[in-house]
Amino acid sequence: MARISLDPPRSVFLRLAVWYSRRKYGKVLDPVLAMGHNPAVLSAGARYEQRIAKWRDLDPGLKHLAEMVSAARIGCSWCVDFGHWLAEDLGMPMEKVQYVPAWREHRERFGEVELLVMEFAEAMTETEPTVTDGMAERLITELGERAFIELTAIVAVENHRSRINAALGLVGQGFSDQCAVPLRQRGSASS
């Protein structure tokens, strides 16, 4: 249950954000309503997301896997739910996406570069990042420097999103009927 009311004062910007959310996603996103309590934060977040959406150097599927791994590692059920829906919208195979929260136990379902990206995203998401020189070198070789920078930035962005949503107690809104593989429990082995 959300730790803040999802019925914020109806500012002009919030009304616009609610309209846009309904139009784009078919419903009002709970993070929009939560952020609506502070129009300056909502406005800055919206502008930030618009700019992030213009990044194009990293393959969208790899970008999405990195975001989902970060969200799952943090334990943001809202983000995993929404990510499942976005993956379907991107045309990613659900028989692969459903295993992202427990990707290490289902390595055979993913390609080599996908595994490198997910390992990096998870290592970067740890409270004390565990990224190694070897991880970075392999990814730069596979993706190139521009895409590697974008990967690094998108993992940081998803950490930001997921940590906010988890701290606010936001849970899935039913974007995916259910993920076949539940979020990994905190403290479980990451190797």
Coordinates of N, CA and C in Angstrom, one line a residue, residues 1-162:
M1 N 0.8 -1.2 0.0 CA 0.0 0.0 0.0 C 0.9 1.2 0.0
A2 N 0.5 2.2 -0.8 CA 1.3 3.4 -0.9 C 1.4 4.1 0.4
R3 N 2.6 4.7 0.6 CA 2.9 5.4 1.9 C 2.4 6.9 1.8
I4 N 1.9 7.3 0.7 CA 1.4 8.7 0.5 C 0.1 8.6 -0.3
S5 N -0.7 9.5 0.0 CA -2.0 9.6 -0.7 C -1.8 9.6 -2.2
L6 N -2.6 8.9 -2.9 CA -2.6 9.0 -4.4 C -3.7 9.9 -4.9
D7 N -4.0 10.8 -4.0 CA -5.1 11.8 -4.4 C -4.5 13.2 -4.0
P8 N -3.5 13.7 -4.8 CA -2.8 14.9 -4.5 C -3.7 16.1 -5.0
P9 N -3.4 17.3 -4.5 CA -4.1 18.5 -5.0 C -4.0 18.6 -6.5
R10 N -5.0 19.0 -7.2 CA -5.1 19.0 -8.6 C -4.5 20.3 -9.2
S11 N -3.2 20.3 -9.4 CA -2.6 21.5 -10.0 C -2.8 21.4 -11.5
V12 N -2.5 22.5 -12.2 CA -2.6 22.5 -13.7 C -1.7 21.4 -14.3
F13 N -0.4 21.4 -13.8 CA 0.5 20.4 -14.3 C 0.1 19.0 -14.0
L14 N -0.5 18.7 -12.9 CA -0.9 17.4 -12.6 C -2.1 17.0 -13.5
R15 N -3.0 17.9 -13.8 CA -4.1 17.6 -14.7 C -3.5 17.2 -16.1
L16 N -2.5 17.9 -16.5 CA -1.9 17.6 -17.8 C -1.2 16.3 -17.7
A17 N -0.5 16.0 -16.7 CA 0.2 14.7 -16.5 C -0.8 13.5 -16.5
V18 N -1.9 13.7 -15.8 CA -2.9 12.7 -15.7 C -3.5 12.4 -17.1
W19 N -3.8 13.5 -17.8 CA -4.3 13.3 -19.2 C -3.3 12.6 -20.1
Y20 N -2.0 13.0 -20.0 CA -1.0 12.3 -20.8 C -0.9 10.8 -20.4
S21 N -0.8 10.5 -19.1 CA -0.7 9.2 -18.7 C -1.9 8.3 -19.2
R22 N -3.1 8.8 -19.1 CA -4.2 8.0 -19.5 C -4.1 7.8 -21.0
R23 N -3.7 8.8 -21.8 CA -3.6 8.7 -23.2 C -2.5 7.7 -23.6
K24 N -1.4 7.8 -23.0 CA -0.2 6.9 -23.4 C -0.3 5.5 -22.8
Y25 N -0.8 5.3 -21.6 CA -0.7 4.0 -20.9 C -2.1 3.4 -20.6
G26 N -3.1 4.2 -20.9 CA -4.5 3.6 -20.6 C -4.9 3.8 -19.2
K27 N -4.1 4.3 -18.3 CA -4.4 4.6 -16.9 C -3.5 5.6 -16.4
V28 N -3.8 6.1 -15.2 CA -2.9 7.1 -14.6 C -1.9 6.3 -13.7
L29 N -0.6 6.6 -14.0 CA 0.5 5.9 -13.3 C 0.5 6.4 -11.8
D30 N 0.6 5.5 -10.9 CA 0.7 5.8 -9.5 C 1.9 6.7 -9.2
P31 N 3.0 6.6 -9.8 CA 4.1 7.5 -9.5 C 3.8 8.9 -9.9
V32 N 3.0 9.1 -11.0 CA 2.5 10.5 -11.3 C 1.7 11.1 -10.2
L33 N 0.8 10.3 -9.7 CA -0.1 10.8 -8.6 C 0.7 11.0 -7.3
A34 N 1.7 10.2 -7.0 CA 2.5 10.4 -5.8 C 3.3 11.7 -6.0
M35 N 3.9 11.8 -7.1 CA 4.8 13.0 -7.4 C 3.9 14.3 -7.5
G36 N 2.6 14.1 -7.7 CA 1.7 15.3 -7.8 C 1.6 16.1 -6.6
H37 N 2.1 15.5 -5.5 CA 2.1 16.3 -4.2 C 3.1 17.4 -4.2
N38 N 4.1 17.3 -5.2 CA 5.1 18.3 -5.4 C 5.2 18.7 -6.8
P39 N 4.4 19.6 -7.3 CA 4.5 19.9 -8.8 C 5.8 20.2 -9.4
A40 N 6.7 20.8 -8.6 CA 8.1 21.0 -9.1 C 8.8 19.7 -9.4
V41 N 8.7 18.8 -8.5 CA 9.3 17.5 -8.6 C 8.7 16.7 -9.8
L42 N 7.3 16.8 -9.9 CA 6.6 16.1 -11.0 C 7.1 16.7 -12.4
S43 N 7.1 18.0 -12.4 CA 7.5 18.7 -13.7 C 9.0 18.4 -14.1
A44 N 9.9 18.4 -13.1 CA 11.3 18.1 -13.4 C 11.4 16.7 -13.8
G45 N 10.7 15.8 -13.2 CA 10.7 14.4 -13.5 C 10.2 14.1 -14.9
A46 N 9.2 14.8 -15.3 CA 8.6 14.6 -16.6 C 9.6 15.1 -17.7
R47 N 10.2 16.3 -17.5 CA 11.2 16.8 -18.4 C 12.4 15.8 -18.5
Y48 N 12.8 15.3 -17.4 CA 13.9 14.3 -17.3 C 13.6 13.1 -18.2
E49 N 12.4 12.5 -18.0 CA 12.0 11.3 -18.7 C 11.9 11.6 -20.2
Q50 N 11.4 12.8 -20.6 CA 11.3 13.1 -22.0 C 12.7 13.1 -22.7
R51 N 13.7 13.6 -21.9 CA 15.0 13.7 -22.5 C 15.7 12.3 -22.5
I52 N 15.4 11.5 -21.5 CA 15.9 10.1 -21.5 C 15.4 9.3 -22.7
A53 N 14.1 9.5 -23.0 CA 13.5 8.8 -24.1 C 14.1 9.1 -25.4
K54 N 14.9 10.1 -25.5 CA 15.6 10.4 -26.8 C 16.9 9.7 -27.0
W55 N 17.4 9.0 -25.9 CA 18.7 8.3 -26.0 C 18.5 7.2 -27.0
R56 N 19.4 7.0 -28.0 CA 19.3 6.0 -29.0 C 20.5 5.2 -29.3
D57 N 21.6 5.3 -28.5 CA 22.8 4.5 -28.8 C 22.8 3.1 -28.4
L58 N 22.0 2.7 -27.4 CA 21.9 1.4 -26.9 C 20.7 0.7 -27.4
D59 N 20.8 -0.5 -27.8 CA 19.7 -1.3 -28.3 C 18.5 -1.3 -27.3
P60 N 17.3 -1.0 -27.7 CA 16.1 -0.8 -26.8 C 15.9 -2.1 -26.0
G61 N 16.1 -3.3 -26.5 CA 15.9 -4.5 -25.8 C 16.9 -4.6 -24.7
L62 N 18.2 -4.3 -25.0 CA 19.2 -4.4 -23.9 C 19.0 -3.4 -22.9
K63 N 18.5 -2.2 -23.3 CA 18.2 -1.1 -22.3 C 17.1 -1.6 -21.4
H64 N 16.1 -2.2 -22.0 CA 15.0 -2.6 -21.1 C 15.4 -3.7 -20.2
L65 N 16.2 -4.7 -20.6 CA 16.7 -5.7 -19.7 C 17.4 -5.1 -18.6
A66 N 18.3 -4.1 -18.8 CA 19.0 -3.5 -17.8 C 18.1 -2.8 -16.8
E67 N 17.1 -2.1 -17.3 CA 16.1 -1.5 -16.4 C 15.4 -2.5 -15.5
M68 N 14.9 -3.6 -16.1 CA 14.2 -4.6 -15.4 C 15.0 -5.3 -14.3
V69 N 16.3 -5.6 -14.7 CA 17.2 -6.2 -13.7 C 17.4 -5.3 -12.5
S70 N 17.6 -4.0 -12.8 CA 17.8 -3.0 -11.7 C 16.5 -2.9 -10.8
A71 N 15.4 -2.8 -11.4 CA 14.1 -2.8 -10.7 C 13.9 -4.0 -9.8
A72 N 14.2 -5.2 -10.4 CA 14.0 -6.4 -9.7 C 15.0 -6.5 -8.5
R73 N 16.2 -6.1 -8.7 CA 17.2 -6.1 -7.6 C 16.8 -5.2 -6.5
I74 N 16.3 -4.1 -6.8 CA 15.9 -3.1 -5.7 C 14.6 -3.6 -5.1
G75 N 13.8 -4.4 -5.8 CA 12.6 -4.9 -5.2 C 11.4 -4.0 -5.5
C76 N 11.4 -3.3 -6.6 CA 10.3 -2.4 -6.9 C 9.3 -3.1 -7.7
S77 N 8.2 -3.6 -7.1 CA 7.2 -4.4 -7.8 C 6.5 -3.5 -8.8
W78 N 6.3 -2.2 -8.5 CA 5.6 -1.4 -9.5 C 6.4 -1.3 -10.8
C79 N 7.7 -1.2 -10.7 CA 8.6 -1.0 -11.8 C 8.7 -2.3 -12.6
V80 N 8.7 -3.5 -11.9 CA 8.7 -4.8 -12.6 C 7.4 -5.0 -13.4
D81 N 6.3 -4.7 -12.7 CA 5.0 -4.8 -13.3 C 4.9 -3.9 -14.6
F82 N 5.3 -2.7 -14.5 CA 5.3 -1.7 -15.6 C 6.3 -2.2 -16.7
G83 N 7.4 -2.6 -16.2 CA 8.5 -3.1 -17.2 C 8.0 -4.3 -18.0
H84 N 7.3 -5.2 -17.4 CA 6.7 -6.3 -18.1 C 5.8 -5.8 -19.2
W85 N 5.0 -4.9 -18.9 CA 4.0 -4.3 -19.9 C 4.8 -3.6 -21.0
L86 N 5.8 -2.8 -20.6 CA 6.6 -2.1 -21.6 C 7.4 -3.1 -22.5
A87 N 7.8 -4.2 -22.0 CA 8.5 -5.2 -22.8 C 7.6 -5.7 -23.9
E88 N 6.4 -6.0 -23.5 CA 5.4 -6.5 -24.5 C 5.2 -5.5 -25.6
D89 N 5.1 -4.2 -25.1 CA 4.9 -3.1 -26.1 C 6.1 -3.0 -27.0
L90 N 7.3 -3.3 -26.5 CA 8.5 -3.2 -27.4 C 8.6 -4.5 -28.3
G91 N 7.8 -5.4 -28.1 CA 7.8 -6.7 -28.9 C 8.8 -7.7 -28.4
M92 N 9.2 -7.5 -27.1 CA 10.2 -8.5 -26.6 C 9.4 -9.8 -26.3
P93 N 10.1 -10.9 -26.4 CA 9.4 -12.2 -26.2 C 9.1 -12.4 -24.7
M94 N 7.9 -12.6 -24.3 CA 7.5 -12.8 -23.0 C 8.1 -14.0 -22.3
E95 N 8.3 -15.0 -23.1 CA 8.9 -16.2 -22.6 C 10.4 -16.0 -22.1
K96 N 10.9 -14.9 -22.5 CA 12.2 -14.4 -22.0 C 12.1 -13.4 -20.9
V97 N 11.2 -12.4 -21.1 CA 11.1 -11.3 -20.2 C 10.6 -11.8 -18.8
Q98 N 9.7 -12.8 -18.8 CA 9.2 -13.3 -17.5 C 10.3 -13.8 -16.6
Y99 N 11.5 -14.2 -17.1 CA 12.5 -14.7 -16.3 C 13.6 -13.7 -15.9
V100 N 13.4 -12.5 -16.3 CA 14.4 -11.4 -15.9 C 14.6 -11.3 -14.4
P101 N 13.6 -11.3 -13.6 CA 13.8 -11.1 -12.2 C 14.7 -12.2 -11.6
A102 N 14.8 -13.4 -12.2 CA 15.6 -14.5 -11.7 C 16.5 -14.9 -12.9
W103 N 17.1 -14.0 -13.6 CA 17.9 -14.3 -14.8 C 19.0 -15.2 -14.5
R104 N 19.7 -15.2 -13.4 CA 20.8 -16.1 -13.1 C 20.4 -17.5 -13.1
E105 N 19.2 -17.8 -12.7 CA 18.7 -19.2 -12.6 C 18.2 -19.7 -14.0
H106 N 18.2 -18.7 -15.0 CA 17.6 -19.0 -16.3 C 18.5 -18.5 -17.4
R107 N 19.8 -18.6 -17.2 CA 20.8 -18.1 -18.1 C 20.7 -18.6 -19.5
E108 N 20.2 -19.8 -19.7 CA 20.1 -20.4 -21.0 C 19.1 -19.7 -21.9
R109 N 18.3 -18.9 -21.3 CA 17.2 -18.2 -22.1 C 17.7 -16.9 -22.7
F110 N 19.0 -16.5 -22.3 CA 19.5 -15.2 -22.8 C 20.8 -15.3 -23.6
G111 N 21.0 -14.4 -24.5 CA 22.2 -14.4 -25.3 C 23.4 -13.8 -24.4
E112 N 24.6 -14.0 -25.0 CA 25.8 -13.6 -24.3 C 25.8 -12.1 -23.9
V113 N 25.5 -11.2 -24.9 CA 25.5 -9.8 -24.6 C 24.4 -9.4 -23.6
E114 N 23.2 -10.1 -23.7 CA 22.1 -9.8 -22.7 C 22.6 -10.2 -21.3
L115 N 23.3 -11.3 -21.2 CA 23.8 -11.7 -19.9 C 24.8 -10.7 -19.3
L116 N 25.7 -10.2 -20.2 CA 26.7 -9.2 -19.8 C 26.0 -7.9 -19.3
V117 N 25.0 -7.5 -20.0 CA 24.2 -6.3 -19.7 C 23.5 -6.5 -18.3
M118 N 22.9 -7.6 -18.1 CA 22.1 -7.9 -16.9 C 23.1 -8.0 -15.7
E119 N 24.3 -8.6 -15.9 CA 25.2 -8.7 -14.9 C 25.7 -7.3 -14.5
F120 N 26.0 -6.5 -15.5 CA 26.5 -5.2 -15.2 C 25.4 -4.3 -14.5
A121 N 24.2 -4.4 -14.9 CA 23.1 -3.7 -14.3 C 22.9 -4.1 -12.8
E122 N 23.0 -5.4 -12.6 CA 22.9 -5.9 -11.2 C 24.0 -5.4 -10.3
A123 N 25.2 -5.5 -10.9 CA 26.4 -5.1 -10.1 C 26.4 -3.6 -9.8
M124 N 25.9 -2.8 -10.8 CA 25.8 -1.4 -10.6 C 24.7 -1.0 -9.6
T125 N 23.7 -1.8 -9.5 CA 22.6 -1.6 -8.6 C 22.9 -1.9 -7.1
E126 N 23.9 -2.7 -6.9 CA 24.2 -3.1 -5.5 C 24.5 -1.8 -4.7
T127 N 24.2 -1.8 -3.4 CA 24.3 -0.6 -2.6 C 25.8 -0.1 -2.7
E128 N 26.7 -1.0 -2.6 CA 28.1 -0.6 -3.0 C 28.3 -1.3 -4.3
P129 N 28.3 -0.5 -5.4 CA 28.5 -1.2 -6.7 C 29.6 -2.1 -6.8
T130 N 29.4 -3.2 -7.5 CA 30.4 -4.3 -7.7 C 30.8 -4.4 -9.1
V131 N 30.7 -3.4 -9.9 CA 31.2 -3.4 -11.3 C 32.7 -3.6 -11.3
T132 N 33.1 -4.4 -12.2 CA 34.6 -4.7 -12.4 C 35.1 -4.1 -13.7
D133 N 36.4 -4.0 -13.7 CA 37.0 -3.5 -15.0 C 36.7 -4.5 -16.1
G134 N 36.7 -5.8 -15.8 CA 36.5 -6.8 -16.8 C 35.0 -6.6 -17.4
M135 N 34.1 -6.4 -16.6 CA 32.7 -6.2 -17.0 C 32.6 -5.0 -18.0
A136 N 33.2 -3.9 -17.6 CA 33.2 -2.7 -18.4 C 33.9 -2.9 -19.7
E137 N 35.1 -3.6 -19.7 CA 35.8 -3.8 -20.9 C 35.1 -4.7 -21.9
R138 N 34.4 -5.8 -21.4 CA 33.6 -6.7 -22.3 C 32.5 -5.9 -22.9
L139 N 31.8 -5.1 -22.1 CA 30.7 -4.3 -22.6 C 31.1 -3.3 -23.6
I140 N 32.2 -2.6 -23.4 CA 32.7 -1.6 -24.3 C 33.0 -2.3 -25.6
T141 N 33.6 -3.5 -25.6 CA 34.0 -4.2 -26.8 C 32.7 -4.6 -27.5
E142 N 31.7 -5.1 -26.8 CA 30.5 -5.5 -27.4 C 29.6 -4.4 -27.9
L143 N 29.5 -3.3 -27.2 CA 28.5 -2.3 -27.4 C 29.1 -1.0 -28.0
G144 N 30.3 -0.7 -27.8 CA 31.0 0.5 -28.1 C 30.8 1.5 -26.9
E145 N 31.6 2.5 -27.0 CA 31.7 3.5 -25.8 C 30.4 4.2 -25.6
R146 N 29.8 4.7 -26.7 CA 28.6 5.5 -26.6 C 27.4 4.7 -26.0
A147 N 27.3 3.5 -26.5 CA 26.2 2.6 -25.9 C 26.5 2.2 -24.5
F148 N 27.8 2.0 -24.2 CA 28.2 1.7 -22.8 C 27.8 2.8 -21.8
I149 N 28.1 4.1 -22.3 CA 27.7 5.2 -21.4 C 26.2 5.3 -21.2
E150 N 25.5 5.0 -22.3 CA 24.0 5.1 -22.2 C 23.5 4.0 -21.3
L151 N 24.1 2.8 -21.4 CA 23.8 1.7 -20.5 C 24.0 2.1 -19.0
T152 N 25.2 2.6 -18.7 CA 25.5 3.0 -17.4 C 24.5 4.1 -16.9
A153 N 24.2 5.0 -17.7 CA 23.2 6.1 -17.3 C 21.8 5.5 -17.1
I154 N 21.4 4.6 -18.0 CA 20.0 4.1 -17.8 C 19.9 3.2 -16.6
V155 N 20.9 2.5 -16.2 CA 20.9 1.8 -14.9 C 20.8 2.7 -13.8
A156 N 21.5 3.8 -13.8 CA 21.4 4.8 -12.7 C 20.0 5.4 -12.7
V157 N 19.4 5.7 -13.9 CA 18.1 6.3 -13.9 C 17.1 5.3 -13.3
E158 N 17.2 4.0 -13.7 CA 16.3 3.0 -13.1 C 16.4 2.9 -11.6
N159 N 17.7 3.0 -11.2 CA 17.9 3.0 -9.7 C 17.1 4.1 -9.1
H160 N 17.2 5.3 -9.7 CA 16.5 6.5 -9.2 C 15.0 6.2 -9.1
R161 N 14.4 5.7 -10.2 CA 13.0 5.5 -10.3 C 12.6 4.4 -9.3
S162 N 13.3 3.3 -9.3 CA 12.9 2.2 -8.5 C 13.0 2.5 -7.0

